[in-house]
PDB file of C-alpha atoms in Angstrom:
ATOM      1  CA  UNK A   1     107.692  -8.433  87.744  1.00 84.00           C
ATOM      2  CA  UNK A   2     106.326 -10.655  90.488  1.00 91.00           C
ATOM      3  CA  UNK A   3     108.369 -13.852  90.456  1.00 96.00           C
ATOM      4  CA  UNK A   4     105.891 -15.504  92.840  1.00 96.00           C
ATOM      5  CA  UNK A   5     108.671 -16.878  95.011  1.00 98.00           C
ATOM      6  CA  UNK A   6     107.355 -15.754  98.389  1.00 97.00           C
ATOM      7  CA  UNK A   7     107.848 -18.503 100.985  1.00 98.00           C
ATOM      8  CA  UNK A   8     109.187 -20.921  98.350  1.00 98.00           C
ATOM      9  CA  UNK A   9     111.877 -23.191  99.802  1.00 98.00           C
ATOM     10  CA  UNK A  10     114.986 -23.528  97.644  1.00 98.00           C
ATOM     11  CA  UNK A  11     117.940 -25.823  98.388  1.00 98.00           C
ATOM     12  CA  UNK A  12     121.300 -24.474  97.187  1.00 98.00           C
ATOM     13  CA  UNK A  13     124.606 -26.311  97.297  1.00 98.00           C
ATOM     14  CA  UNK A  14     127.493 -23.953  97.995  1.00 96.00           C
ATOM     15  CA  UNK A  15     124.948 -21.257  98.722  1.00 96.00           C
ATOM     16  CA  UNK A  16     126.786 -19.173 101.326  1.00 96.00           C
ATOM     17  CA  UNK A  17     129.290 -17.250  99.207  1.00 95.00           C
ATOM     18  CA  UNK A  18     130.331 -16.446  95.647  1.00 94.00           C
ATOM     19  CA  UNK A  19     127.702 -17.206  93.010  1.00 97.00           C
ATOM     20  CA  UNK A  20     125.744 -19.346  95.464  1.00 97.00           C
ATOM     21  CA  UNK A  21     125.715 -16.561  98.041  1.00 97.00           C
ATOM     22  CA  UNK A  22     124.417 -14.096  95.462  1.00 98.00           C
ATOM     23  CA  UNK A  23     121.631 -16.540  94.557  1.00 98.00           C
ATOM     24  CA  UNK A  24     120.687 -16.998  98.214  1.00 98.00           C
ATOM     25  CA  UNK A  25     120.605 -13.245  98.813  1.00 98.00           C
ATOM     26  CA  UNK A  26     118.443 -12.596  95.754  1.00 98.00           C
ATOM     27  CA  UNK A  27     116.030 -15.320  96.848  1.00 98.00           C
ATOM     28  CA  UNK A  28     115.778 -13.614 100.233  1.00 98.00           C
ATOM     29  CA  UNK A  29     115.028 -10.317  98.483  1.00 98.00           C
ATOM     30  CA  UNK A  30     112.231 -12.074  96.572  1.00 98.00           C
ATOM     31  CA  UNK A  31     110.693 -13.415  99.781  1.00 98.00           C
ATOM     32  CA  UNK A  32     111.838 -16.999  99.267  1.00 98.00           C
ATOM     33  CA  UNK A  33     113.493 -19.199 101.880  1.00 98.00           C
ATOM     34  CA  UNK A  34     116.980 -20.326 100.826  1.00 98.00           C
ATOM     35  CA  UNK A  35     118.430 -23.415 102.468  1.00 98.00           C
ATOM     36  CA  UNK A  36     122.119 -23.373 101.697  1.00 97.00           C
ATOM     37  CA  UNK A  37     124.263 -26.467 102.041  1.00 98.00           C
ATOM     38  CA  UNK A  38     127.645 -24.909 102.715  1.00 97.00           C
ATOM     39  CA  UNK A  39     130.184 -25.139 105.570  1.00 96.00           C
ATOM     40  CA  UNK A  40     131.225 -21.442 105.319  1.00 95.00           C
ATOM     41  CA  UNK A  41     129.913 -20.474 108.737  1.00 92.00           C
ATOM     42  CA  UNK A  42     130.591 -16.730 108.815  1.00 95.00           C
ATOM     43  CA  UNK A  43     129.057 -16.085 105.402  1.00 96.00           C
ATOM     44  CA  UNK A  44     126.147 -18.351 106.287  1.00 96.00           C
ATOM     45  CA  UNK A  45     125.434 -16.451 109.512  1.00 96.00           C
ATOM     46  CA  UNK A  46     125.454 -13.166 107.601  1.00 97.00           C
ATOM     47  CA  UNK A  47     122.870 -14.477 105.141  1.00 98.00           C
ATOM     48  CA  UNK A  48     120.611 -15.830 107.886  1.00 98.00           C
ATOM     49  CA  UNK A  49     120.822 -12.442 109.623  1.00 98.00           C
ATOM     50  CA  UNK A  50     120.071 -10.682 106.322  1.00 98.00           C
ATOM     51  CA  UNK A  51     116.967 -12.861 106.004  1.00 98.00           C
ATOM     52  CA  UNK A  52     115.919 -12.060 109.594  1.00 97.00           C
ATOM     53  CA  UNK A  53     116.132 -15.769 110.288  1.00 96.00           C
ATOM     54  CA  UNK A  54     114.009 -16.753 107.304  1.00 97.00           C
ATOM     55  CA  UNK A  55     116.800 -18.913 105.879  1.00 98.00           C
ATOM     56  CA  UNK A  56     118.696 -21.989 106.945  1.00 98.00           C
ATOM     57  CA  UNK A  57     122.301 -23.077 106.705  1.00 98.00           C
ATOM     58  CA  UNK A  58     123.253 -26.748 106.632  1.00 98.00           C
ATOM     59  CA  UNK A  59     127.028 -26.536 107.259  1.00 96.00           C
ATOM     60  CA  UNK A  60     128.297 -29.569 105.337  1.00 95.00           C
ATOM     61  CA  UNK A  61     129.835 -30.473 101.995  1.00 93.00           C
ATOM     62  CA  UNK A  62     128.013 -33.209 100.111  1.00 94.00           C
ATOM     63  CA  UNK A  63     130.774 -35.743  99.743  1.00 94.00           C
ATOM     64  CA  UNK A  64     128.444 -38.733 100.030  1.00 97.00           C
ATOM     65  CA  UNK A  65     124.865 -39.640  99.112  1.00 98.00           C
ATOM     66  CA  UNK A  66     124.119 -39.733 102.830  1.00 98.00           C
ATOM     67  CA  UNK A  67     125.127 -36.064 103.152  1.00 97.00           C
ATOM     68  CA  UNK A  68     122.594 -35.085 100.482  1.00 98.00           C
ATOM     69  CA  UNK A  69     119.889 -37.301 101.914  1.00 98.00           C
ATOM     70  CA  UNK A  70     120.391 -35.773 105.357  1.00 98.00           C
ATOM     71  CA  UNK A  71     120.250 -32.213 103.945  1.00 98.00           C
ATOM     72  CA  UNK A  72     116.968 -32.933 102.187  1.00 98.00           C
ATOM     73  CA  UNK A  73     115.556 -34.503 105.348  1.00 98.00           C
ATOM     74  CA  UNK A  74     116.547 -31.482 107.470  1.00 98.00           C
ATOM     75  CA  UNK A  75     114.872 -29.178 104.974  1.00 98.00           C
ATOM     76  CA  UNK A  76     111.749 -31.323 104.809  1.00 97.00           C
ATOM     77  CA  UNK A  77     111.427 -31.526 108.599  1.00 97.00           C
ATOM     78  CA  UNK A  78     111.836 -27.774 109.089  1.00 97.00           C
ATOM     79  CA  UNK A  79     109.766 -26.429 106.205  1.00 98.00           C
ATOM     80  CA  UNK A  80     107.652 -29.344 104.997  1.00 98.00           C
ATOM     81  CA  UNK A  81     108.357 -28.706 101.321  1.00 98.00           C
ATOM     82  CA  UNK A  82     111.021 -28.137  98.651  1.00 98.00           C
ATOM     83  CA  UNK A  83     110.136 -25.913  95.692  1.00 98.00           C
ATOM     84  CA  UNK A  84     113.453 -25.955  93.862  1.00 98.00           C
ATOM     85  CA  UNK A  85     117.121 -26.842  93.992  1.00 98.00           C
ATOM     86  CA  UNK A  86     120.215 -25.110  92.704  1.00 98.00           C
ATOM     87  CA  UNK A  87     123.222 -27.327  92.106  1.00 98.00           C
ATOM     88  CA  UNK A  88     126.124 -24.932  92.390  1.00 97.00           C
ATOM     89  CA  UNK A  89     129.025 -26.113  94.545  1.00 92.00           C
ATOM     90  CA  UNK A  90     132.301 -26.957  92.834  1.00 92.00           C
ATOM     91  CA  UNK A  91     135.859 -25.795  92.192  1.00 90.00           C
ATOM     92  CA  UNK A  92     138.224 -25.714  89.231  1.00 91.00           C
ATOM     93  CA  UNK A  93     140.973 -27.839  90.712  1.00 92.00           C
ATOM     94  CA  UNK A  94     143.404 -27.998  87.787  1.00 92.00           C
ATOM     95  CA  UNK A  95     143.565 -31.784  87.344  1.00 96.00           C
ATOM     96  CA  UNK A  96     144.804 -32.013  83.753  1.00 97.00           C
ATOM     97  CA  UNK A  97     145.635 -34.768  81.310  1.00 97.00           C
ATOM     98  CA  UNK A  98     149.383 -34.262  81.161  1.00 96.00           C
ATOM     99  CA  UNK A  99     149.892 -33.243  84.779  1.00 94.00           C
ATOM    100  CA  UNK A 100     147.116 -35.241  86.413  1.00 97.00           C
ATOM    101  CA  UNK A 101     146.699 -38.888  87.344  1.00 98.00           C
ATOM    102  CA  UNK A 102     143.808 -41.295  86.846  1.00 98.00           C
ATOM    103  CA  UNK A 103     143.198 -41.211  90.578  1.00 98.00           C
ATOM    104  CA  UNK A 104     143.167 -37.393  90.743  1.00 98.00           C
ATOM    105  CA  UNK A 105     140.893 -37.246  87.682  1.00 98.00           C
ATOM    106  CA  UNK A 106     138.365 -39.625  89.231  1.00 98.00           C
ATOM    107  CA  UNK A 107     138.412 -37.652  92.480  1.00 97.00           C
ATOM    108  CA  UNK A 108     137.917 -34.345  90.653  1.00 98.00           C
ATOM    109  CA  UNK A 109     134.950 -35.627  88.653  1.00 98.00           C
ATOM    110  CA  UNK A 110     133.396 -37.138  91.766  1.00 97.00           C
ATOM    111  CA  UNK A 111     133.852 -33.932  93.774  1.00 97.00           C
ATOM    112  CA  UNK A 112     132.383 -31.673  91.089  1.00 97.00           C
ATOM    113  CA  UNK A 113     129.628 -33.866  89.661  1.00 98.00           C
ATOM    114  CA  UNK A 114     128.204 -36.544  91.914  1.00 98.00           C
ATOM    115  CA  UNK A 115     126.559 -34.264  94.452  1.00 98.00           C
ATOM    116  CA  UNK A 116     124.475 -32.730  91.639  1.00 98.00           C
ATOM    117  CA  UNK A 117     122.878 -36.140  91.154  1.00 98.00           C
ATOM    118  CA  UNK A 118     122.665 -36.871  94.886  1.00 98.00           C
ATOM    119  CA  UNK A 119     120.747 -33.682  95.701  1.00 98.00           C
ATOM    120  CA  UNK A 120     118.380 -33.974  92.736  1.00 98.00           C
ATOM    121  CA  UNK A 121     117.706 -37.638  93.517  1.00 98.00           C
ATOM    122  CA  UNK A 122     116.802 -37.144  97.166  1.00 98.00           C
ATOM    123  CA  UNK A 123     114.858 -33.909  96.585  1.00 98.00           C
ATOM    124  CA  UNK A 124     112.817 -35.400  93.737  1.00 98.00           C
ATOM    125  CA  UNK A 125     109.874 -36.718  95.797  1.00 98.00           C
ATOM    126  CA  UNK A 126     109.316 -33.212  97.180  1.00 98.00           C
ATOM    127  CA  UNK A 127     109.797 -31.556  93.790  1.00 98.00           C
ATOM    128  CA  UNK A 128     107.115 -33.821  92.342  1.00 98.00           C
ATOM    129  CA  UNK A 129     104.651 -32.501  94.923  1.00 98.00           C
ATOM    130  CA  UNK A 130     105.423 -28.849  94.193  1.00 98.00           C
ATOM    131  CA  UNK A 131     106.182 -29.129  90.458  1.00 98.00           C
ATOM    132  CA  UNK A 132     109.458 -27.483  91.357  1.00 97.00           C
ATOM    133  CA  UNK A 133     112.485 -26.552  89.309  1.00 98.00           C
ATOM    134  CA  UNK A 134     116.139 -27.542  89.111  1.00 99.00           C
ATOM    135  CA  UNK A 135     118.920 -25.199  88.028  1.00 99.00           C
ATOM    136  CA  UNK A 136     122.414 -26.572  87.426  1.00 98.00           C
ATOM    137  CA  UNK A 137     125.272 -24.076  87.472  1.00 98.00           C
ATOM    138  CA  UNK A 138     127.818 -25.226  84.883  1.00 98.00           C
ATOM    139  CA  UNK A 139     130.760 -23.432  83.225  1.00 97.00           C
ATOM    140  CA  UNK A 140     131.816 -22.168  79.806  1.00 97.00           C
ATOM    141  CA  UNK A 141     134.818 -24.496  80.083  1.00 96.00           C
ATOM    142  CA  UNK A 142     132.422 -27.340  79.188  1.00 97.00           C
ATOM    143  CA  UNK A 143     131.934 -25.632  75.814  1.00 97.00           C
ATOM    144  CA  UNK A 144     135.288 -24.002  75.110  1.00 96.00           C
ATOM    145  CA  UNK A 145     137.794 -26.115  77.006  1.00 95.00           C
ATOM    146  CA  UNK A 146     140.457 -24.395  79.065  1.00 93.00           C
ATOM    147  CA  UNK A 147     143.492 -26.656  79.206  1.00 95.00           C
ATOM    148  CA  UNK A 148     144.906 -28.327  82.278  1.00 96.00           C
ATOM    149  CA  UNK A 149     141.611 -29.049  84.004  1.00 96.00           C
ATOM    150  CA  UNK A 150     140.239 -32.326  82.642  1.00 98.00           C
ATOM    151  CA  UNK A 151     138.389 -33.394  85.779  1.00 98.00           C
ATOM    152  CA  UNK A 152     136.506 -30.138  86.262  1.00 97.00           C
ATOM    153  CA  UNK A 153     135.597 -29.830  82.581  1.00 98.00           C
ATOM    154  CA  UNK A 154     134.414 -33.441  82.426  1.00 98.00           C
ATOM    155  CA  UNK A 155     132.122 -32.744  85.385  1.00 98.00           C
ATOM    156  CA  UNK A 156     130.824 -29.499  83.876  1.00 98.00           C
ATOM    157  CA  UNK A 157     130.101 -31.169  80.546  1.00 98.00           C
ATOM    158  CA  UNK A 158     128.251 -33.947  82.336  1.00 98.00           C
ATOM    159  CA  UNK A 159     126.157 -31.353  84.179  1.00 98.00           C
ATOM    160  CA  UNK A 160     124.980 -29.976  80.850  1.00 98.00           C
ATOM    161  CA  UNK A 161     124.136 -33.468  79.592  1.00 98.00           C
ATOM    162  CA  UNK A 162     122.243 -34.252  82.795  1.00 98.00           C
ATOM    163  CA  UNK A 163     120.288 -31.011  82.442  1.00 98.00           C
ATOM    164  CA  UNK A 164     118.813 -32.264  79.166  1.00 98.00           C
ATOM    165  CA  UNK A 165     118.413 -35.822  80.449  1.00 98.00           C
ATOM    166  CA  UNK A 166     116.581 -34.754  83.607  1.00 99.00           C
ATOM    167  CA  UNK A 167     114.426 -32.278  81.673  1.00 98.00           C
ATOM    168  CA  UNK A 168     113.293 -35.170  79.483  1.00 98.00           C
ATOM    169  CA  UNK A 169     112.778 -37.634  82.326  1.00 98.00           C
ATOM    170  CA  UNK A 170     110.856 -35.205  84.522  1.00 98.00           C
ATOM    171  CA  UNK A 171     108.422 -33.895  81.886  1.00 98.00           C
ATOM    172  CA  UNK A 172     105.545 -36.007  83.279  1.00 98.00           C
ATOM    173  CA  UNK A 173     105.905 -34.215  86.634  1.00 98.00           C
ATOM    174  CA  UNK A 174     106.081 -30.681  85.201  1.00 98.00           C
ATOM    175  CA  UNK A 175     109.521 -30.291  86.782  1.00 98.00           C
ATOM    176  CA  UNK A 176     111.673 -27.920  84.767  1.00 98.00           C
ATOM    177  CA  UNK A 177     115.456 -28.382  84.545  1.00 98.00           C
ATOM    178  CA  UNK A 178     117.833 -25.786  83.133  1.00 99.00           C
ATOM    179  CA  UNK A 179     121.519 -24.890  83.292  1.00 98.00           C
ATOM    180  CA  UNK A 180     123.139 -21.493  83.724  1.00 98.00           C
ATOM    181  CA  UNK A 181     126.595 -21.146  82.189  1.00 98.00           C
ATOM    182  CA  UNK A 182     128.906 -18.443  83.536  1.00 97.00           C
ATOM    183  CA  UNK A 183     132.258 -17.583  82.024  1.00 96.00           C
ATOM    184  CA  UNK A 184     134.404 -15.065  83.899  1.00 94.00           C
ATOM    185  CA  UNK A 185     132.803 -14.215  87.263  1.00 95.00           C
ATOM    186  CA  UNK A 186     134.823 -12.459  89.956  1.00 89.00           C
ATOM    187  CA  UNK A 187     134.140 -14.656  92.975  1.00 87.00           C
ATOM    188  CA  UNK A 188     136.420 -15.302  95.996  1.00 83.00           C
ATOM    189  CA  UNK A 189     137.682 -18.473  94.274  1.00 82.00           C
ATOM    190  CA  UNK A 190     138.427 -16.505  91.097  1.00 86.00           C
ATOM    191  CA  UNK A 191     140.283 -13.876  93.121  1.00 87.00           C
ATOM    192  CA  UNK A 192     142.414 -16.605  94.713  1.00 88.00           C
ATOM    193  CA  UNK A 193     143.332 -17.845  91.223  1.00 84.00           C
ATOM    194  CA  UNK A 194     144.162 -14.346  89.965  1.00 91.00           C
ATOM    195  CA  UNK A 195     146.421 -13.823  92.952  1.00 92.00           C
ATOM    196  CA  UNK A 196     148.594 -16.764  91.880  1.00 91.00           C
ATOM    197  CA  UNK A 197     149.978 -14.639  89.007  1.00 94.00           C
ATOM    198  CA  UNK A 198     153.077 -12.429  89.455  1.00 94.00           C
ATOM    199  CA  UNK A 199     151.039  -9.333  88.512  1.00 95.00           C
ATOM    200  CA  UNK A 200     147.374 -10.027  89.399  1.00 91.00           C
ATOM    201  CA  UNK A 201     146.095  -6.613  88.274  1.00 93.00           C
ATOM    202  CA  UNK A 202     147.698  -6.992  84.850  1.00 94.00           C
ATOM    203  CA  UNK A 203     146.253 -10.469  84.434  1.00 93.00           C
ATOM    204  CA  UNK A 204     142.800  -9.226  85.463  1.00 94.00           C
ATOM    205  CA  UNK A 205     142.965  -6.378  82.943  1.00 94.00           C
ATOM    206  CA  UNK A 206     143.955  -8.814  80.182  1.00 94.00           C
ATOM    207  CA  UNK A 207     140.942 -11.026  80.931  1.00 93.00           C
ATOM    208  CA  UNK A 208     138.553  -8.068  81.076  1.00 95.00           C
ATOM    209  CA  UNK A 209     139.651  -6.981  77.606  1.00 94.00           C
ATOM    210  CA  UNK A 210     138.531 -10.349  76.206  1.00 93.00           C
ATOM    211  CA  UNK A 211     134.931  -9.953  77.431  1.00 95.00           C
ATOM    212  CA  UNK A 212     132.943  -8.303  74.609  1.00 95.00           C
ATOM    213  CA  UNK A 213     130.119  -6.673  76.569  1.00 96.00           C
ATOM    214  CA  UNK A 214     131.516  -3.853  78.669  1.00 95.00           C
ATOM    215  CA  UNK A 215     135.055  -5.251  78.914  1.00 96.00           C
ATOM    216  CA  UNK A 216     134.233  -6.443  82.410  1.00 95.00           C
ATOM    217  CA  UNK A 217     133.568  -9.631  84.280  1.00 94.00           C
ATOM    218  CA  UNK A 218     130.094 -10.881  84.991  1.00 96.00           C
ATOM    219  CA  UNK A 219     128.940 -10.083  88.515  1.00 95.00           C
ATOM    220  CA  UNK A 220     127.657 -12.912  90.753  1.00 97.00           C
ATOM    221  CA  UNK A 221     124.366 -11.014  91.010  1.00 97.00           C
ATOM    222  CA  UNK A 222     123.918 -11.303  87.236  1.00 98.00           C
ATOM    223  CA  UNK A 223     124.197 -15.090  87.452  1.00 98.00           C
ATOM    224  CA  UNK A 224     121.767 -14.964  90.371  1.00 98.00           C
ATOM    225  CA  UNK A 225     119.218 -12.981  88.355  1.00 98.00           C
ATOM    226  CA  UNK A 226     119.013 -15.661  85.663  1.00 98.00           C
ATOM    227  CA  UNK A 227     118.966 -18.481  88.207  1.00 98.00           C
ATOM    228  CA  UNK A 228     116.198 -16.968  90.312  1.00 98.00           C
ATOM    229  CA  UNK A 229     114.138 -16.233  87.197  1.00 98.00           C
ATOM    230  CA  UNK A 230     114.433 -19.876  86.102  1.00 98.00           C
ATOM    231  CA  UNK A 231     113.230 -21.006  89.528  1.00 98.00           C
ATOM    232  CA  UNK A 232     110.197 -18.749  89.299  1.00 98.00           C
ATOM    233  CA  UNK A 233     106.696 -19.091  87.905  1.00 94.00           C
ATOM    234  CA  UNK A 234     107.659 -16.577  85.203  1.00 96.00           C
ATOM    235  CA  UNK A 235     109.728 -19.332  83.546  1.00 98.00           C
ATOM    236  CA  UNK A 236     107.097 -22.053  83.468  1.00 97.00           C
ATOM    237  CA  UNK A 237     107.698 -23.043  79.819  1.00 98.00           C
ATOM    238  CA  UNK A 238     111.496 -23.068  79.870  1.00 98.00           C
ATOM    239  CA  UNK A 239     113.165 -26.441  80.294  1.00 98.00           C
ATOM    240  CA  UNK A 240     116.197 -28.309  78.994  1.00 98.00           C
ATOM    241  CA  UNK A 241     118.017 -25.056  78.212  1.00 98.00           C
ATOM    242  CA  UNK A 242     121.660 -24.042  78.548  1.00 98.00           C
ATOM    243  CA  UNK A 243     121.599 -20.303  79.235  1.00 98.00           C
ATOM    244  CA  UNK A 244     124.812 -18.292  78.951  1.00 98.00           C
ATOM    245  CA  UNK A 245     125.318 -15.281  81.216  1.00 98.00           C
ATOM    246  CA  UNK A 246     128.783 -14.222  80.126  1.00 97.00           C
ATOM    247  CA  UNK A 247     128.816 -10.846  78.340  1.00 97.00           C
ATOM    248  CA  UNK A 248     129.216 -12.615  75.012  1.00 97.00           C
ATOM    249  CA  UNK A 249     132.460 -14.274  76.076  1.00 95.00           C
ATOM    250  CA  UNK A 250     131.659 -17.745  74.770  1.00 96.00           C
ATOM    251  CA  UNK A 251     130.068 -16.977  71.403  1.00 95.00           C
ATOM    252  CA  UNK A 252     131.038 -13.535  70.150  1.00 95.00           C
ATOM    253  CA  UNK A 253     134.180 -12.795  68.151  1.00 88.00           C
ATOM    254  CA  UNK A 254     136.941 -11.698  70.534  1.00 77.00           C
ATOM    255  CA  UNK A 255     138.106  -9.063  68.040  1.00 78.00           C
ATOM    256  CA  UNK A 256     134.906  -7.047  68.535  1.00 81.00           C
TER     257      UNK A 256
END
């Protein structure tokens, strides 16, 4: 299947490693030009090398609107266009209700949510020109809850709401907006969390047994496949959707 992504310029927050890195690499394989906003320099250099220079790293975190505006401007000046954005960066920081504080909650929501709006807002004029696409990477925790992570879950739920809101608002411009919802994906951040347990291998095996399809975690490349498809011309009548790539984790009976 030709995804018609050759030379398309895609902005990706957190696009140097983990799920974002897998998305960037798959875009390179499809002939697209990923521009990843991510301070992870070593991983970023590896991706640029993999693309034979046909990629760009902007080594910042988008803490402020100005960070996002600058990233969009850098992309515009270098490539003259933006064909899509992937809002991906974020971290489950464990700011809960019982063990959190109002200040920590506000900071967590801000860190995990606001840059999704910032990047979409500043990229919008370019997306209007190209009839581009937006993909928001959310989390099954927005649907299932997890416990002990109010800030992160509030942000992830808001991302799903914004997906529908932006899909509605941007209909006149033929800009499609969708969300991809992972569950258990073995990324470097996930590995760090697993390693906090006394017996990481045992904990990992317990989680795998709860995933209906294949009793294994989703691979970052499987999230990337859905994301890249949604960015492509093969998905031109898909908008406002929440698409689960989770081996049945969220919806199927765990006793299966």
